Coordinates of C-alpha atoms in Angstrom, one line a residue:
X267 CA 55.1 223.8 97.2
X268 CA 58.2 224.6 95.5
X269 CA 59.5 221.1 96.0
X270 CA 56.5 219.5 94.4
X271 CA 56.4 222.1 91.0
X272 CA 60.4 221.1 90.8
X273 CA 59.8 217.3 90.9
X274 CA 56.6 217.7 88.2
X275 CA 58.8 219.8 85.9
X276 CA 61.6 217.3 86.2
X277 CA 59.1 213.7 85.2
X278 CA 58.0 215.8 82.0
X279 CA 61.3 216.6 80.8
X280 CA 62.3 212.6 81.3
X281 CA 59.1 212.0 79.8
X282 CA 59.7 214.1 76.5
X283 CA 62.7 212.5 75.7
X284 CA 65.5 214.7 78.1
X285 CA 66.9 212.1 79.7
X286 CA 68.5 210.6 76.0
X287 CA 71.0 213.0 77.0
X288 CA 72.0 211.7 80.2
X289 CA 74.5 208.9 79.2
X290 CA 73.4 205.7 80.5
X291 CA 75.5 203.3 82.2
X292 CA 78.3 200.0 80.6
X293 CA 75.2 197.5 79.6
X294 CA 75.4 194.5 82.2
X295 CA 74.5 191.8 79.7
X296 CA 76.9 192.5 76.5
X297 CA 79.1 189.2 76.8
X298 CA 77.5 186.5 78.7
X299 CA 80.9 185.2 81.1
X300 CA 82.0 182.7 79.9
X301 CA 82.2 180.3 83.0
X302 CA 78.4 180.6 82.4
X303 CA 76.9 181.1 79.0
X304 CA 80.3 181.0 76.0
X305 CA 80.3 177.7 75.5
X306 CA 79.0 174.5 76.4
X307 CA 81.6 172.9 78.6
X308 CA 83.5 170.3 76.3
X309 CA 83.4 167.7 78.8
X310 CA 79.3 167.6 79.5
X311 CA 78.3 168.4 75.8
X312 CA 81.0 169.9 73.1
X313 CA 81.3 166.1 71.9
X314 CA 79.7 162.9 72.8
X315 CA 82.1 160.5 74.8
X316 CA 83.7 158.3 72.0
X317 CA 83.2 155.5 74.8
X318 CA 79.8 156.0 74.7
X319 CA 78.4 156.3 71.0
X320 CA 80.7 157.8 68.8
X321 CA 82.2 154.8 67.4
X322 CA 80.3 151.1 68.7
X323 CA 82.6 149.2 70.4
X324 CA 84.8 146.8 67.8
X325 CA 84.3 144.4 70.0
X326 CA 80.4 144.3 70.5
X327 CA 79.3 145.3 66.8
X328 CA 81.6 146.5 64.8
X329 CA 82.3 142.6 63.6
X330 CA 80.0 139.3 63.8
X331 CA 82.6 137.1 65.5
X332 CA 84.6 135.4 62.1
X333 CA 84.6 132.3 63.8
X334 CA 80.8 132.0 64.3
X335 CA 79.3 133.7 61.3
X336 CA 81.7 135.0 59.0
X337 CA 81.4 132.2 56.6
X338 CA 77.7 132.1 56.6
X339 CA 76.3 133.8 53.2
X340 CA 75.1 137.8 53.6
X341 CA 71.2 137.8 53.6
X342 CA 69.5 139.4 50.6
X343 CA 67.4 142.0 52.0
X344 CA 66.7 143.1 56.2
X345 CA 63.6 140.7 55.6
X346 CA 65.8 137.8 55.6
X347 CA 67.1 138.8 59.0
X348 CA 65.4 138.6 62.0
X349 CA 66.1 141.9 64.4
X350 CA 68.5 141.0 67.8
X351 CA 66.9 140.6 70.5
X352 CA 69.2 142.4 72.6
X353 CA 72.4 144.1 72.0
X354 CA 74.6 141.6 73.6
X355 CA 73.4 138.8 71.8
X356 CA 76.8 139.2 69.4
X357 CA 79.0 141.0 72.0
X358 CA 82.2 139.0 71.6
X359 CA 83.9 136.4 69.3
X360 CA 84.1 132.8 70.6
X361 CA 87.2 131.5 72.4
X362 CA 89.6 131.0 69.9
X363 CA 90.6 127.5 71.5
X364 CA 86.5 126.4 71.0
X365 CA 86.3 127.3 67.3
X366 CA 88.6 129.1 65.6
X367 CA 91.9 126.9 64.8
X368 CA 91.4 123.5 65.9
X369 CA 94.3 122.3 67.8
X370 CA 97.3 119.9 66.6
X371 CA 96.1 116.0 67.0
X372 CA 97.9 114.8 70.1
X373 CA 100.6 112.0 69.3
X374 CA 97.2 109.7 70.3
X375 CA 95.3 110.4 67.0
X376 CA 97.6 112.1 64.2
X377 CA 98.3 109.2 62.0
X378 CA 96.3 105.9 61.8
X379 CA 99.1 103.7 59.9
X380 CA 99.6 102.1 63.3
X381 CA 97.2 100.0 65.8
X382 CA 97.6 100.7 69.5
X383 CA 99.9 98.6 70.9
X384 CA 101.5 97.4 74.3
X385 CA 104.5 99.2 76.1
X386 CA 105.3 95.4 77.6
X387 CA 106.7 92.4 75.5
X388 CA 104.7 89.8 76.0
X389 CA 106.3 86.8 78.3
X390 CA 108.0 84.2 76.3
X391 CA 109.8 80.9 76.3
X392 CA 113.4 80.2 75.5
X393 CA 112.3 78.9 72.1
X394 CA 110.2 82.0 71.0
X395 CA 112.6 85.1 72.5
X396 CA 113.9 87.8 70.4
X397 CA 111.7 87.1 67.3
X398 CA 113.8 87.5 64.3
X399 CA 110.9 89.2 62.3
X400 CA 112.4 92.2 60.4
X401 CA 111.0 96.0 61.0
X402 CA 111.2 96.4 56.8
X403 CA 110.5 94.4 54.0
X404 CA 112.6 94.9 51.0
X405 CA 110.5 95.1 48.2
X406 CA 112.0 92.5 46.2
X407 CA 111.8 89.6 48.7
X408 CA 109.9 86.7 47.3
X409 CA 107.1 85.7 49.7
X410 CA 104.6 82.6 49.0
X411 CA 100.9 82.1 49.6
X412 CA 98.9 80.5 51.6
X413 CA 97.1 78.4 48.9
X414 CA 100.8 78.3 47.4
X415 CA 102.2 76.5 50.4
X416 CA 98.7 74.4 50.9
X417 CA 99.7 73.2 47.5
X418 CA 103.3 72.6 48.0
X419 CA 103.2 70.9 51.2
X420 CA 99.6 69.3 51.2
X421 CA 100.2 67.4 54.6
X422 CA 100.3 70.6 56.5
X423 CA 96.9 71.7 55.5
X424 CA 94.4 72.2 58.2
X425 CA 96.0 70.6 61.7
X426 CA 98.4 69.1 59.1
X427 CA 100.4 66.0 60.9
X428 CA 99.9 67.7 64.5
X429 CA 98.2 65.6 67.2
X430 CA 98.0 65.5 71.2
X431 CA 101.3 62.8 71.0
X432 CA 103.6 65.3 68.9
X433 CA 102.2 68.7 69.2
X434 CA 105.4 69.8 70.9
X435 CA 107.1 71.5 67.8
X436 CA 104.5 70.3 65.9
X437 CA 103.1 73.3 62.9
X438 CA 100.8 73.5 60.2
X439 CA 100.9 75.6 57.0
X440 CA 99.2 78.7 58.8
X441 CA 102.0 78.6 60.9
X442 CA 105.0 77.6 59.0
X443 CA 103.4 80.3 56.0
X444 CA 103.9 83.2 58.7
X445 CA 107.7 82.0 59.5
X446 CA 108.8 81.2 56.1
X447 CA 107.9 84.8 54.8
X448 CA 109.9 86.1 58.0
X449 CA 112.7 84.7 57.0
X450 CA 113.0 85.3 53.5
X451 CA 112.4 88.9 55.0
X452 CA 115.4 88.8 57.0
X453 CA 118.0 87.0 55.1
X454 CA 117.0 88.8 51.8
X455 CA 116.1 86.2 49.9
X456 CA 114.8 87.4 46.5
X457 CA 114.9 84.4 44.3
X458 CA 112.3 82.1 43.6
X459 CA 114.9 79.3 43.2
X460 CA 116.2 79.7 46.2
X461 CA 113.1 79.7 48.2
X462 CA 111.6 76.7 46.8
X463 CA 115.0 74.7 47.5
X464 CA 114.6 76.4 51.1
X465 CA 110.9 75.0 51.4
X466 CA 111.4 71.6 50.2
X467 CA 114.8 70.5 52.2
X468 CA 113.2 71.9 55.5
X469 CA 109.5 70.2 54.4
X470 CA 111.8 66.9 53.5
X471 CA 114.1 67.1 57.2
X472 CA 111.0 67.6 58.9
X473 CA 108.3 65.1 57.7
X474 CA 106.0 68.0 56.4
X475 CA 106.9 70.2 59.6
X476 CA 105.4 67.3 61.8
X477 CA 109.4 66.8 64.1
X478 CA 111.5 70.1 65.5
X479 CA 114.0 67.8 66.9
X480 CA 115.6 64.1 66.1
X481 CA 113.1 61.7 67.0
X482 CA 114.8 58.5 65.5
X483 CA 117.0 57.5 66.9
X484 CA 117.3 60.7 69.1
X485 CA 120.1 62.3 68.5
X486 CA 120.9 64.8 71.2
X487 CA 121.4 68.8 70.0
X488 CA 119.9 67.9 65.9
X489 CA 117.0 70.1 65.4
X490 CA 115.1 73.1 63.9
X491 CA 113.1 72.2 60.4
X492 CA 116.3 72.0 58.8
X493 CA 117.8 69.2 61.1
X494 CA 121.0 70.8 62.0
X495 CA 123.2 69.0 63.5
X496 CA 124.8 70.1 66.5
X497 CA 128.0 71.9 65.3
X498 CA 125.2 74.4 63.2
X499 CA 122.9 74.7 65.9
X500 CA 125.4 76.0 68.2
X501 CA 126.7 78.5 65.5
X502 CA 122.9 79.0 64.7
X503 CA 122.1 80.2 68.3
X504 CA 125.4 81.9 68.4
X505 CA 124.1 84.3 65.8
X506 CA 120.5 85.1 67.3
X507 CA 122.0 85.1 70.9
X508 CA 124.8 86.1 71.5
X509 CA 125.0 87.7 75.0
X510 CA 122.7 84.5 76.1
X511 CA 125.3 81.3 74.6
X512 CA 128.6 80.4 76.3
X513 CA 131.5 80.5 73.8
X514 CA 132.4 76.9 76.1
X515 CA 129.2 75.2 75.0
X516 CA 130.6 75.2 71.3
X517 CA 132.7 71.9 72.6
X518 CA 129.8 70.2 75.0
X519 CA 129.1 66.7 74.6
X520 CA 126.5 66.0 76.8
X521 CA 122.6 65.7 76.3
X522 CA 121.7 68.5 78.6
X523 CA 124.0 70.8 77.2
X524 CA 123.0 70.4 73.5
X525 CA 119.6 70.0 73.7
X526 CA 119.5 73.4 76.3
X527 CA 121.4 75.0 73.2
X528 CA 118.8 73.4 70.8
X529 CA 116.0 74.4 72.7
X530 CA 116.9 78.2 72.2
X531 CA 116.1 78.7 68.4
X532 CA 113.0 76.1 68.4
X533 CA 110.5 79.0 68.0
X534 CA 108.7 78.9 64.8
X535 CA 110.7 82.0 63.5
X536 CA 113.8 80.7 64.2
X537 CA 113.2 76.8 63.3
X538 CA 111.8 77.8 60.0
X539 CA 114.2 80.3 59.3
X540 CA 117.0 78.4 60.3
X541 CA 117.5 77.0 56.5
X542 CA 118.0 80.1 55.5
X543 CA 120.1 81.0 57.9
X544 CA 122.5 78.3 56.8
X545 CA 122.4 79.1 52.8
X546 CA 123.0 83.0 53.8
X547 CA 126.4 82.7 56.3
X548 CA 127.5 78.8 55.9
X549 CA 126.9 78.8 51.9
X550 CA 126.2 82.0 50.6
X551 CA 128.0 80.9 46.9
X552 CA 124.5 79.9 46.4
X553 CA 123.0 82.4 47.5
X554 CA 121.8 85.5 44.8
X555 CA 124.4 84.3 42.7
X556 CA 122.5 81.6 40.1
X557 CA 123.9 78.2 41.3
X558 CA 120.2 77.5 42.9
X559 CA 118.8 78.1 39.4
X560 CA 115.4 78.8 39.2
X561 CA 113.5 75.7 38.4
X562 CA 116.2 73.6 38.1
X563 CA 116.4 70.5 39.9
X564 CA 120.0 69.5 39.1
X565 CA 121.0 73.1 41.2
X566 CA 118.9 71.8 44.1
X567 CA 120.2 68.3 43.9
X568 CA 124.1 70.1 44.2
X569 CA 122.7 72.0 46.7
X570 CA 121.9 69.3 49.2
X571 CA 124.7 67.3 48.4
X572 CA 127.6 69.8 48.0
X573 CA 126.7 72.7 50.3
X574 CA 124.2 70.5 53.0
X575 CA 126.1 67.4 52.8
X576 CA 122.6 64.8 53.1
X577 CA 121.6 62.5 51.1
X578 CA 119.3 62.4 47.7
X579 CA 116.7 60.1 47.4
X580 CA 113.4 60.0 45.1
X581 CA 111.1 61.6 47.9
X582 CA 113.5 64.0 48.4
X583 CA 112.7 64.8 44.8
X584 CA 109.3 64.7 45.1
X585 CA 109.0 67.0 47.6
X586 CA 111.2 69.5 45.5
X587 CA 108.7 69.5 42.2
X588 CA 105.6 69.6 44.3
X589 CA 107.4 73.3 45.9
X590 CA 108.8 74.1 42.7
X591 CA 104.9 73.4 40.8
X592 CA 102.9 75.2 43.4
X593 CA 105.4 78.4 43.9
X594 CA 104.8 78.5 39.8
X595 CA 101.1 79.0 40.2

């Protein structure tokens, strides 16, 4: 009974406000730990990853490749440009080789001032080896024309004096226009005199470029369209061949010998230049120094006489106004 009044007495008391006095106990809940509640742990959610979405990758959006699309004018307004499809639709610029810098041309295709050509010399006789065409022409050299030469030497127009019995050193004007302009390229001639005396002594020797050798009577070792004799054409093939002609052949006498020599500069480059040859290394005071005046016939006349040693006649003559008339054209 006693037990039950206490325990009444003592839930009023709590009831009416006695237990403020009883100190209550450290709260449980003031600070949250911090391994718990404090803060959000930096690595799940104080900052989103830069990887992620901080900062788009440079590489996937933060340029339209340059070599693609930088050129291409901005649109005006977001109406002008249709949405991506899909995110990696611009994700990296092209290959730098495919677009950006094309590369070098190869040695194939940078320049186009020259045609393709061979590695291998074509195969050619002893008359037409080593070509004596230059590499330059000096800008001064006087070359002719075709309707020029057609005019000066009107029997080697078309198949000029060339038939199945003599077509063995045998040329027209196509031919003899090619090699005359050779020569005056490689001997320098610049003068007109001196290429119209040039054109009408070989025309003359060689009856309008129809012989390359002596036909009447057939002298062995006289050739070219100049008509060298033999002492000349040895000297002549000396000069273009030297690692090919025997020092000992300068003194042979017989046929086979000469002609063999002879036959070496029968090419069209070399029997066509061959007259120029001669006025550049056997008689260069005529050469470039004003003794084969320029339309003067007396020069050309001393010419053949003094410095050639053959004859003069009137066709001779002929033959040098019809050069020295068409080359004034």
């Amino acid at each position: 009974m006693k037990v039950s009044v206490a325990f009444t007495v003592l839930s009023a008391l709590v009831q009416t406000g006695f237990a403020k006095c009883i100190p209550s106990p450290t709260p449980d809940y003031s600070v949250a730990p911090s391994s718990d509640y404090s803060a959000v742990p930096s690595s799940d959610y104080s900052a989103v990853p830069s990887s992620d979405y901080s900062v788009a990758p440079s590489s996937d959006y933060s340029a339209v490749p340059s070599s693609d699309y930088a050129t291409e004018p901005a649109p005006s307004s977001s109406d002008d440009v249709e949405p991506a499809s899909s995110s990696n639709e611009y994700t990296a610029p092209a290959p730098s080789s495919d677009y950006t810098t094309a590369p070098a041309p190869s040695s194939d295709y940078a320049t186009s001032s020259a045609p393709e050509t061979s590695d291998v010399a074509p195969e050619t006789s002893d008359t037409e080896a080593e070509t004596t065409e230059p590499t330059t022409t000096p800008s001064d050299v006087y070359q002719i024309t075709a309707s020029q030469l057609d005019a000066a030497v009107p029997a080697g127009k078309g198949s000029g004096k060339c038939t199945a019995d003599n077509s063995d050193g045998c040329a027209n004007n196509e031919q003899a226009l090619v090699a005359l302009n050779n020569a005056a390229q490689k001997y320098g001639v610049t003068e007109r005199g001196e290429v119209v005396a040039m054109i009408a002594l070989m025309a003359f020797e060689s009856g309008s470029w129809q012989y390359n050798v002596n036909e009447f009577p057939g002298r062995a070792g006289q050739g070219t369209k100049a008509m060298f004799m033999y002492p000349f054409i040895y000297k002549y093939a000396k000069a273009l061949y030297p690692d090919k002609v025997q020092d000992a052949w300068e003194s042979a006498t017989d046929d086979l010998t000469m002609n063999n020599v002879r036959a070496m500069v029968l090419g069209d480059d070399d029997s066509f230049g061959s007259a120029f040859w001669y006025l550049t290394t056997q008689a260069p005071e005529y050469h470039n120094t004003g003794k084969l005046k320029d339309g003067d016939l007396a020069s050309f006349k001393e010419y053949c006489t003094s410095a050639v040693g053959a004859g003069w006649d009137d066709d001779r003559q002929k033959g040098w106004e019809a050069v020295n008339s068409a080359l004034s054209a």
